[in-house]
PDB file of C-alpha atoms in Angstrom:
ATOM      1  CA  MET A   1      12.894   1.066  22.186  1.00 42.00           C
ATOM      2  CA  ILE A   2      12.475  -1.459  19.352  1.00 46.00           C
ATOM      3  CA  ASP A   3      13.657  -5.097  20.011  1.00 48.00           C
ATOM      4  CA  THR A   4      15.396  -5.574  16.729  1.00 46.00           C
ATOM      5  CA  ARG A   5      15.886  -9.351  17.747  1.00 49.00           C
ATOM      6  CA  LYS A   6      12.109  -9.823  17.153  1.00 49.00           C
ATOM      7  CA  CYS A   7      12.019  -7.675  14.050  1.00 50.00           C
ATOM      8  CA  ALA A   8      14.943  -9.255  12.051  1.00 55.00           C
ATOM      9  CA  ALA A   9      13.742  -9.372   8.398  1.00 67.00           C
ATOM     10  CA  ARG A  10      15.107 -11.350   5.534  1.00 91.00           C
ATOM     11  CA  CYS A  11      12.920  -9.241   3.210  1.00 96.00           C
ATOM     12  CA  LEU A  12      12.018  -5.792   4.198  1.00 97.00           C
ATOM     13  CA  VAL A  13       9.390  -3.566   2.558  1.00 98.00           C
ATOM     14  CA  VAL A  14       8.906   0.304   3.346  1.00 98.00           C
ATOM     15  CA  SER A  15       6.126   2.041   1.731  1.00 97.00           C
ATOM     16  CA  GLN A  16       3.740   5.089   2.341  1.00 96.00           C
ATOM     17  CA  PRO A  17       0.525   4.080   3.880  1.00 96.00           C
ATOM     18  CA  MET A  18      -2.230   4.053   1.308  1.00 95.00           C
ATOM     19  CA  TYR A  19      -6.114   4.091   1.622  1.00 97.00           C
ATOM     20  CA  PHE A  20      -7.637   0.877   1.020  1.00 97.00           C
ATOM     21  CA  SER A  21      -4.453   0.186  -1.076  1.00 96.00           C
ATOM     22  CA  TRP A  22      -4.419  -1.672  -4.401  1.00 97.00           C
ATOM     23  CA  ILE A  23      -3.445  -5.457  -4.970  1.00 97.00           C
ATOM     24  CA  GLY A  24      -0.006  -4.462  -5.823  1.00 97.00           C
ATOM     25  CA  MET A  25       0.693  -3.358  -2.223  1.00 97.00           C
ATOM     26  CA  LEU A  26      -0.660  -6.546  -1.098  1.00 97.00           C
ATOM     27  CA  GLN A  27       1.566  -8.524  -3.159  1.00 97.00           C
ATOM     28  CA  GLN A  28       4.622  -6.830  -1.691  1.00 97.00           C
ATOM     29  CA  ILE A  29       3.418  -7.501   1.833  1.00 97.00           C
ATOM     30  CA  ARG A  30       2.996 -11.161   0.909  1.00 96.00           C
ATOM     31  CA  LEU A  31       6.633 -11.387  -0.170  1.00 96.00           C
ATOM     32  CA  CYS A  32       8.185  -9.763   2.766  1.00 96.00           C
ATOM     33  CA  ASP A  33       9.036 -10.619   6.292  1.00 94.00           C
ATOM     34  CA  SER A  34       8.589  -7.171   7.850  1.00 96.00           C
ATOM     35  CA  PHE A  35       6.650  -4.168   6.676  1.00 97.00           C
ATOM     36  CA  ILE A  36       7.297  -0.569   7.450  1.00 97.00           C
ATOM     37  CA  TYR A  37       4.597   2.052   6.940  1.00 98.00           C
ATOM     38  CA  TYR A  38       6.609   5.147   5.704  1.00 97.00           C
ATOM     39  CA  ASP A  39       4.440   7.551   7.714  1.00 97.00           C
ATOM     40  CA  ASP A  40       6.903  10.410   8.578  1.00 96.00           C
ATOM     41  CA  VAL A  41       7.693  11.533   5.101  1.00 94.00           C
ATOM     42  CA  GLN A  42       6.296  14.503   3.133  1.00 93.00           C
ATOM     43  CA  PHE A  43       2.801  14.126   1.928  1.00 93.00           C
ATOM     44  CA  ALA A  44       2.163  14.467  -1.668  1.00 85.00           C
ATOM     45  CA  ARG A  45      -1.162  14.418  -3.428  1.00 77.00           C
ATOM     46  CA  GLY A  46      -1.465  11.016  -4.728  1.00 72.00           C
ATOM     47  CA  PHE A  47      -2.917   7.549  -3.296  1.00 74.00           C
ATOM     48  CA  PHE A  48      -2.362   8.296   0.317  1.00 88.00           C
ATOM     49  CA  ASN A  49      -5.665   9.777   0.930  1.00 94.00           C
ATOM     50  CA  ARG A  50      -7.705   8.353  -2.190  1.00 95.00           C
ATOM     51  CA  VAL A  51      -8.241   5.309  -4.243  1.00 96.00           C
ATOM     52  CA  GLN A  52     -10.133   4.116  -7.293  1.00 97.00           C
ATOM     53  CA  ILE A  53     -12.937   1.867  -7.597  1.00 98.00           C
ATOM     54  CA  LYS A  54     -14.952   0.620 -10.551  1.00 97.00           C
ATOM     55  CA  THR A  55     -18.501   1.790 -11.021  1.00 97.00           C
ATOM     56  CA  ALA A  56     -21.172   1.418 -13.676  1.00 96.00           C
ATOM     57  CA  ASN A  57     -20.219   4.837 -14.741  1.00 95.00           C
ATOM     58  CA  GLY A  58     -16.443   4.104 -14.969  1.00 95.00           C
ATOM     59  CA  VAL A  59     -13.534   4.398 -12.647  1.00 96.00           C
ATOM     60  CA  SER A  60     -14.242   6.690  -9.580  1.00 96.00           C
ATOM     61  CA  TRP A  61     -12.248   8.015  -6.901  1.00 97.00           C
ATOM     62  CA  LEU A  62     -12.905   7.807  -3.081  1.00 97.00           C
ATOM     63  CA  THR A  63     -11.004  10.731  -1.468  1.00 97.00           C
ATOM     64  CA  VAL A  64     -10.596  11.245   2.378  1.00 97.00           C
ATOM     65  CA  PRO A  65     -10.869  15.131   2.740  1.00 96.00           C
ATOM     66  CA  LEU A  66      -7.935  17.029   4.387  1.00 96.00           C
ATOM     67  CA  LYS A  67      -8.061  19.742   7.111  1.00 95.00           C
ATOM     68  CA  ASP A  68      -5.704  22.612   6.761  1.00 90.00           C
ATOM     69  CA  TRP A  69      -3.360  20.829   4.551  1.00 89.00           C
ATOM     70  CA  ARG A  70      -0.026  22.700   3.847  1.00 89.00           C
ATOM     71  CA  ARG A  71       2.748  21.917   1.616  1.00 89.00           C
ATOM     72  CA  GLY A  72       5.736  20.222   3.667  1.00 91.00           C
ATOM     73  CA  GLN A  73       3.608  18.410   6.027  1.00 95.00           C
ATOM     74  CA  LEU A  74       4.371  14.793   6.867  1.00 96.00           C
ATOM     75  CA  ILE A  75       1.765  11.996   6.117  1.00 96.00           C
ATOM     76  CA  ASN A  76       1.271  11.467   9.960  1.00 97.00           C
ATOM     77  CA  GLU A  77       0.866  15.221  10.327  1.00 97.00           C
ATOM     78  CA  VAL A  78      -1.978  15.621   7.734  1.00 97.00           C
ATOM     79  CA  LYS A  79      -5.247  15.724   9.417  1.00 97.00           C
ATOM     80  CA  ILE A  80      -8.537  14.406   8.100  1.00 97.00           C
ATOM     81  CA  ASP A  81     -11.459  17.062   7.724  1.00 97.00           C
ATOM     82  CA  HIS A  82     -14.394  15.535   9.791  1.00 95.00           C
ATOM     83  CA  SER A  83     -16.702  18.524   8.888  1.00 95.00           C
ATOM     84  CA  GLN A  84     -18.393  16.295   6.173  1.00 91.00           C
ATOM     85  CA  ASN A  85     -19.557  12.861   6.514  1.00 96.00           C
ATOM     86  CA  TRP A  86     -17.227  11.314   3.995  1.00 97.00           C
ATOM     87  CA  GLN A  87     -17.514   7.764   5.543  1.00 97.00           C
ATOM     88  CA  ARG A  88     -21.124   7.623   4.592  1.00 97.00           C
ATOM     89  CA  SER A  89     -20.248   8.896   1.122  1.00 98.00           C
ATOM     90  CA  HIS A  90     -17.833   6.241   0.412  1.00 98.00           C
ATOM     91  CA  ARG A  91     -19.724   3.523   1.988  1.00 98.00           C
ATOM     92  CA  ASP A  92     -22.834   4.616  -0.122  1.00 98.00           C
ATOM     93  CA  GLN A  93     -20.625   4.586  -3.411  1.00 98.00           C
ATOM     94  CA  LEU A  94     -19.155   1.273  -2.598  1.00 98.00           C
ATOM     95  CA  LYS A  95     -22.471  -0.331  -1.799  1.00 98.00           C
ATOM     96  CA  GLN A  96     -23.997   0.975  -5.094  1.00 98.00           C
ATOM     97  CA  ALA A  97     -20.989   0.014  -7.236  1.00 98.00           C
ATOM     98  CA  TYR A  98     -20.742  -3.513  -5.773  1.00 98.00           C
ATOM     99  CA  LYS A  99     -24.329  -4.318  -4.941  1.00 98.00           C
ATOM    100  CA  ASN A 100     -24.329  -7.120  -7.625  1.00 97.00           C
ATOM    101  CA  SER A 101     -20.954  -8.584  -6.770  1.00 98.00           C
ATOM    102  CA  PRO A 102     -21.050 -11.936  -4.888  1.00 98.00           C
ATOM    103  CA  PHE A 103     -18.959 -10.754  -1.767  1.00 98.00           C
ATOM    104  CA  CYS A 104     -20.407  -7.337  -1.475  1.00 98.00           C
ATOM    105  CA  SER A 105     -21.348  -8.005   2.150  1.00 98.00           C
ATOM    106  CA  ASP A 106     -17.728  -9.070   2.977  1.00 98.00           C
ATOM    107  CA  MET A 107     -16.403  -5.943   1.518  1.00 98.00           C
ATOM    108  CA  LEU A 108     -18.874  -3.540   3.324  1.00 98.00           C
ATOM    109  CA  GLY A 109     -18.379  -5.465   6.568  1.00 98.00           C
ATOM    110  CA  LEU A 110     -14.686  -4.726   6.351  1.00 98.00           C
ATOM    111  CA  VAL A 111     -15.242  -1.050   5.490  1.00 98.00           C
ATOM    112  CA  ASP A 112     -17.626  -0.689   8.349  1.00 98.00           C
ATOM    113  CA  GLN A 113     -14.993  -2.316  10.721  1.00 98.00           C
ATOM    114  CA  VAL A 114     -12.591   0.414   9.628  1.00 98.00           C
ATOM    115  CA  TYR A 115     -14.884   3.195   9.840  1.00 98.00           C
ATOM    116  CA  SER A 116     -15.671   2.265  13.472  1.00 97.00           C
ATOM    117  CA  GLY A 117     -12.490   3.439  14.446  1.00 96.00           C
ATOM    118  CA  ASN A 118     -11.418   7.096  15.536  1.00 95.00           C
ATOM    119  CA  TYR A 119      -8.909   8.598  13.312  1.00 97.00           C
ATOM    120  CA  THR A 120      -7.264  11.976  13.343  1.00 97.00           C
ATOM    121  CA  THR A 121      -4.607  11.726  10.429  1.00 97.00           C
ATOM    122  CA  ILE A 122      -4.350  10.476   7.055  1.00 96.00           C
ATOM    123  CA  SER A 123      -1.828   8.019   8.213  1.00 97.00           C
ATOM    124  CA  ASP A 124      -4.128   6.647  10.875  1.00 97.00           C
ATOM    125  CA  ILE A 125      -6.907   5.686   8.374  1.00 97.00           C
ATOM    126  CA  SER A 126      -4.594   4.527   5.760  1.00 97.00           C
ATOM    127  CA  CYS A 127      -2.688   2.283   7.877  1.00 97.00           C
ATOM    128  CA  ALA A 128      -5.962   0.949   9.375  1.00 98.00           C
ATOM    129  CA  SER A 129      -7.482   0.320   6.009  1.00 98.00           C
ATOM    130  CA  THR A 130      -4.399  -1.625   4.877  1.00 97.00           C
ATOM    131  CA  ASP A 131      -4.221  -3.663   8.237  1.00 97.00           C
ATOM    132  CA  ALA A 132      -7.952  -4.699   7.592  1.00 98.00           C
ATOM    133  CA  LEU A 133      -7.229  -5.775   4.059  1.00 98.00           C
ATOM    134  CA  ILE A 134      -4.203  -7.676   5.419  1.00 97.00           C
ATOM    135  CA  GLU A 135      -6.400  -9.337   8.140  1.00 97.00           C
ATOM    136  CA  TYR A 136      -9.008 -10.400   5.620  1.00 98.00           C
ATOM    137  CA  PHE A 137      -6.309 -12.124   3.521  1.00 97.00           C
ATOM    138  CA  MET A 138      -4.589 -13.014   6.636  1.00 93.00           C
ATOM    139  CA  PRO A 139      -1.944 -15.790   5.272  1.00 91.00           C
ATOM    140  CA  ILE A 140      -0.155 -12.733   3.685  1.00 95.00           C
ATOM    141  CA  GLY A 141       0.520 -11.034   7.079  1.00 93.00           C
ATOM    142  CA  ASP A 142       0.778 -14.379   9.318  1.00 93.00           C
ATOM    143  CA  GLY A 143       3.974 -14.231  11.373  1.00 91.00           C
ATOM    144  CA  LYS A 144       5.264 -10.774  10.165  1.00 93.00           C
ATOM    145  CA  VAL A 145       6.241  -7.639  11.712  1.00 93.00           C
ATOM    146  CA  PHE A 146       4.336  -4.407  10.939  1.00 95.00           C
ATOM    147  CA  LEU A 147       5.681  -1.066  12.209  1.00 97.00           C
ATOM    148  CA  LYS A 148       5.635   2.592  11.508  1.00 97.00           C
ATOM    149  CA  SER A 149       8.851   4.496  10.572  1.00 97.00           C
ATOM    150  CA  SER A 150       7.928   7.226  13.089  1.00 96.00           C
ATOM    151  CA  SER A 151       8.560   4.800  15.902  1.00 95.00           C
ATOM    152  CA  LEU A 152      12.026   3.807  14.563  1.00 95.00           C
ATOM    153  CA  ASN A 153      13.966   7.087  15.130  1.00 90.00           C
ATOM    154  CA  VAL A 154      16.077   6.387  12.213  1.00 94.00           C
ATOM    155  CA  SER A 155      17.846   9.555  10.787  1.00 92.00           C
ATOM    156  CA  GLY A 156      18.829  10.216   7.129  1.00 90.00           C
ATOM    157  CA  ALA A 157      17.325  11.146   3.813  1.00 86.00           C
ATOM    158  CA  SER A 158      16.154   9.251   0.763  1.00 91.00           C
ATOM    159  CA  SER A 159      18.269   6.147   0.130  1.00 96.00           C
ATOM    160  CA  GLU A 160      20.459   6.713   2.983  1.00 97.00           C
ATOM    161  CA  ARG A 161      17.449   6.518   5.532  1.00 97.00           C
ATOM    162  CA  LEU A 162      15.934   3.438   3.768  1.00 97.00           C
ATOM    163  CA  VAL A 163      19.395   1.623   4.145  1.00 97.00           C
ATOM    164  CA  ASN A 164      19.603   2.806   7.809  1.00 97.00           C
ATOM    165  CA  ILE A 165      16.142   1.470   8.389  1.00 97.00           C
ATOM    166  CA  CYS A 166      17.238  -1.969   6.703  1.00 96.00           C
ATOM    167  CA  GLY A 167      20.185  -1.872   8.921  1.00 95.00           C
ATOM    168  CA  MET A 168      18.093  -1.467  12.106  1.00 94.00           C
ATOM    169  CA  MET A 169      15.659  -4.212  11.004  1.00 94.00           C
ATOM    170  CA  LYS A 170      18.656  -6.408  10.163  1.00 93.00           C
ATOM    171  CA  ALA A 171      17.241  -6.903   6.710  1.00 96.00           C
ATOM    172  CA  LYS A 172      19.133  -9.008   4.009  1.00 96.00           C
ATOM    173  CA  SER A 173      17.085  -7.694   1.206  1.00 97.00           C
ATOM    174  CA  TYR A 174      14.997  -4.649   0.356  1.00 98.00           C
ATOM    175  CA  LEU A 175      11.920  -5.155  -1.899  1.00 98.00           C
ATOM    176  CA  THR A 176      10.325  -2.125  -3.463  1.00 98.00           C
ATOM    177  CA  GLY A 177       7.800  -0.984  -6.076  1.00 96.00           C
ATOM    178  CA  HIS A 178       8.804   0.269  -9.705  1.00 95.00           C
ATOM    179  CA  GLY A 179       8.586   3.942  -9.026  1.00 92.00           C
ATOM    180  CA  ALA A 180      11.797   3.717  -6.639  1.00 94.00           C
ATOM    181  CA  SER A 181      13.844   2.874  -9.802  1.00 92.00           C
ATOM    182  CA  ASN A 182      13.907   6.654 -10.477  1.00 90.00           C
ATOM    183  CA  TYR A 183      15.719   7.609  -7.113  1.00 92.00           C
ATOM    184  CA  LEU A 184      17.022   4.679  -5.335  1.00 96.00           C
ATOM    185  CA  ASP A 185      20.874   4.395  -4.829  1.00 97.00           C
ATOM    186  CA  HIS A 186      21.169   0.704  -5.361  1.00 97.00           C
ATOM    187  CA  THR A 187      24.914   0.610  -4.733  1.00 96.00           C
ATOM    188  CA  ALA A 188      24.340   2.272  -1.306  1.00 97.00           C
ATOM    189  CA  PHE A 189      22.389  -0.876  -0.256  1.00 97.00           C
ATOM    190  CA  GLU A 190      24.872  -3.217  -1.633  1.00 97.00           C
ATOM    191  CA  LYS A 191      27.780  -1.578   0.248  1.00 97.00           C
ATOM    192  CA  ASN A 192      25.874  -2.368   3.459  1.00 97.00           C
ATOM    193  CA  GLY A 193      25.335  -6.081   2.623  1.00 97.00           C
ATOM    194  CA  ILE A 194      21.724  -5.573   1.494  1.00 97.00           C
ATOM    195  CA  SER A 195      20.298  -6.705  -2.003  1.00 97.00           C
ATOM    196  CA  VAL A 196      17.713  -4.835  -3.752  1.00 97.00           C
ATOM    197  CA  ASP A 197      14.768  -6.216  -5.520  1.00 97.00           C
ATOM    198  CA  TYR A 198      11.770  -4.962  -7.635  1.00 97.00           C
ATOM    199  CA  ILE A 199       8.471  -6.598  -7.488  1.00 97.00           C
ATOM    200  CA  ASP A 200       7.226  -8.210 -10.674  1.00 96.00           C
ATOM    201  CA  TYR A 201       3.618  -7.795 -10.182  1.00 97.00           C
ATOM    202  CA  GLN A 202       1.274 -10.629 -11.083  1.00 96.00           C
ATOM    203  CA  LEU A 203      -1.806  -8.695 -12.301  1.00 96.00           C
ATOM    204  CA  ASP A 204      -3.872 -11.800 -13.486  1.00 96.00           C
ATOM    205  CA  GLU A 205      -7.609 -10.948 -14.453  1.00 97.00           C
ATOM    206  CA  TYR A 206     -10.123 -11.939 -11.895  1.00 98.00           C
ATOM    207  CA  PRO A 207     -13.944 -11.757 -12.288  1.00 97.00           C
ATOM    208  CA  GLN A 208     -14.940  -8.128 -12.172  1.00 97.00           C
ATOM    209  CA  LEU A 209     -17.944  -5.752 -12.695  1.00 96.00           C
ATOM    210  CA  HIS A 210     -18.350  -2.760 -14.946  1.00 96.00           C
ATOM    211  CA  GLY A 211     -16.414  -3.241 -18.186  1.00 94.00           C
ATOM    212  CA  PRO A 212     -12.928  -4.159 -19.152  1.00 96.00           C
ATOM    213  CA  PHE A 213     -10.502  -5.549 -16.128  1.00 97.00           C
ATOM    214  CA  THR A 214      -8.325  -3.218 -14.503  1.00 97.00           C
ATOM    215  CA  PRO A 215      -5.966  -4.179 -11.508  1.00 97.00           C
ATOM    216  CA  TYR A 216      -5.436  -0.514 -10.484  1.00 97.00           C
ATOM    217  CA  VAL A 217      -8.289  -0.246  -8.035  1.00 98.00           C
ATOM    218  CA  SER A 218      -8.723  -0.710  -4.310  1.00 98.00           C
ATOM    219  CA  GLY A 219      -8.181  -4.170  -2.839  1.00 98.00           C
ATOM    220  CA  LEU A 220     -11.825  -3.850  -1.828  1.00 98.00           C
ATOM    221  CA  ASP A 221     -12.773  -4.714  -5.499  1.00 98.00           C
ATOM    222  CA  LEU A 222     -10.915  -7.998  -5.237  1.00 98.00           C
ATOM    223  CA  ILE A 223     -12.948  -8.793  -1.936  1.00 98.00           C
ATOM    224  CA  ALA A 224     -16.235  -7.768  -3.362  1.00 98.00           C
ATOM    225  CA  ASN A 225     -15.648  -9.876  -6.376  1.00 98.00           C
ATOM    226  CA  CYS A 226     -13.776 -13.012  -5.199  1.00 98.00           C
ATOM    227  CA  GLY A 227     -14.037 -13.155  -1.402  1.00 98.00           C
ATOM    228  CA  LYS A 228     -11.198 -15.223   0.474  1.00 97.00           C
ATOM    229  CA  GLU A 229     -10.479 -16.791  -2.942  1.00 97.00           C
ATOM    230  CA  GLY A 230      -8.924 -13.473  -3.877  1.00 98.00           C
ATOM    231  CA  LEU A 231      -5.796 -14.613  -2.015  1.00 97.00           C
ATOM    232  CA  GLY A 232      -4.942 -16.527  -4.948  1.00 97.00           C
ATOM    233  CA  TYR A 233      -4.439 -13.384  -7.045  1.00 97.00           C
ATOM    234  CA  ILE A 234      -2.153 -11.753  -4.492  1.00 97.00           C
ATOM    235  CA  ARG A 235       1.069 -13.142  -6.110  1.00 94.00           C
ATOM    236  CA  GLY A 236       4.318 -11.523  -7.167  1.00 94.00           C
ATOM    237  CA  THR A 237       8.058 -12.265  -7.611  1.00 95.00           C
ATOM    238  CA  PRO A 238      11.017 -10.368  -6.661  1.00 95.00           C
ATOM    239  CA  VAL A 239      13.544  -9.283  -9.395  1.00 95.00           C
ATOM    240  CA  PRO A 240      17.054  -8.336  -8.724  1.00 96.00           C
ATOM    241  CA  TRP A 241      17.394  -4.630  -9.416  1.00 97.00           C
ATOM    242  CA  ARG A 242      19.974  -5.006 -12.375  1.00 96.00           C
ATOM    243  CA  GLU A 243      17.726  -7.374 -14.142  1.00 96.00           C
ATOM    244  CA  PHE A 244      14.715  -5.063 -13.591  1.00 96.00           C
ATOM    245  CA  ILE A 245      16.677  -1.972 -14.849  1.00 94.00           C
ATOM    246  CA  GLU A 246      17.729  -4.100 -17.945  1.00 94.00           C
ATOM    247  CA  ARG A 247      14.140  -5.137 -18.669  1.00 92.00           C
ATOM    248  CA  ARG A 248      12.878  -1.499 -18.221  1.00 89.00           C
ATOM    249  CA  ASN A 249      15.512  -0.070 -20.623  1.00 89.00           C
ATOM    250  CA  ALA A 250      14.781  -2.841 -23.229  1.00 90.00           C
ATOM    251  CA  GLU A 251      11.075  -1.919 -23.113  1.00 86.00           C
ATOM    252  CA  LYS A 252      11.784   1.755 -23.512  1.00 83.00           C
ATOM    253  CA  SER A 253      13.971   1.095 -26.579  1.00 78.00           C
ATOM    254  CA  VAL A 254      11.288  -0.784 -28.345  1.00 68.00           C
TER     255      VAL A 254
END
């Protein structure tokens, strides 16, 4: 049983676990008080088991191979294919891509730490890799609660379930990424006394190898290039949902 008295969240983020997630996820984590890995929802091909890195030959993907994956499986049910040494491949690609970066050893040390664990599912490796990024930039996770939705025993689907999770966590506000604007029932949250905010990502340019800057790569890129000083680039601000929707619609009309 979860002791919700220890988990009460002024601001809650619920997000699917991502493999060595990008800086935008870290910005959401920095803004919230509690973070839920949404690990018992349907797996879809995307960023749950793969992430981009920059290389001398352009952007490349690191992909964790899947074992006997079938449609309809939940993220915490999808198994990793350990018949191939994908960890060595990923590490070799990272070492080659970032060998000239000032904090390559920090980045590879973090990767080695993650790869030293034994993982069965995509959820396992994705949560562990994000946990490691949070630990490296510790102030963003200091004093916060991290849980998996599969441990909460909360029913419902889509917005209803998210509202129920907020209720269990005693959240006052729910912070989410931009994609949720396509499906989230904002009024359902408000009827339950929960405000909804979208994150305004602050994707400031930092020193980066291999051509024009892009923020849409793994947080490992930030570590390799900036080390602990990368914490200064993990920023963002919450925007009330009505203001966010107005902004989006205005941008579309231009």
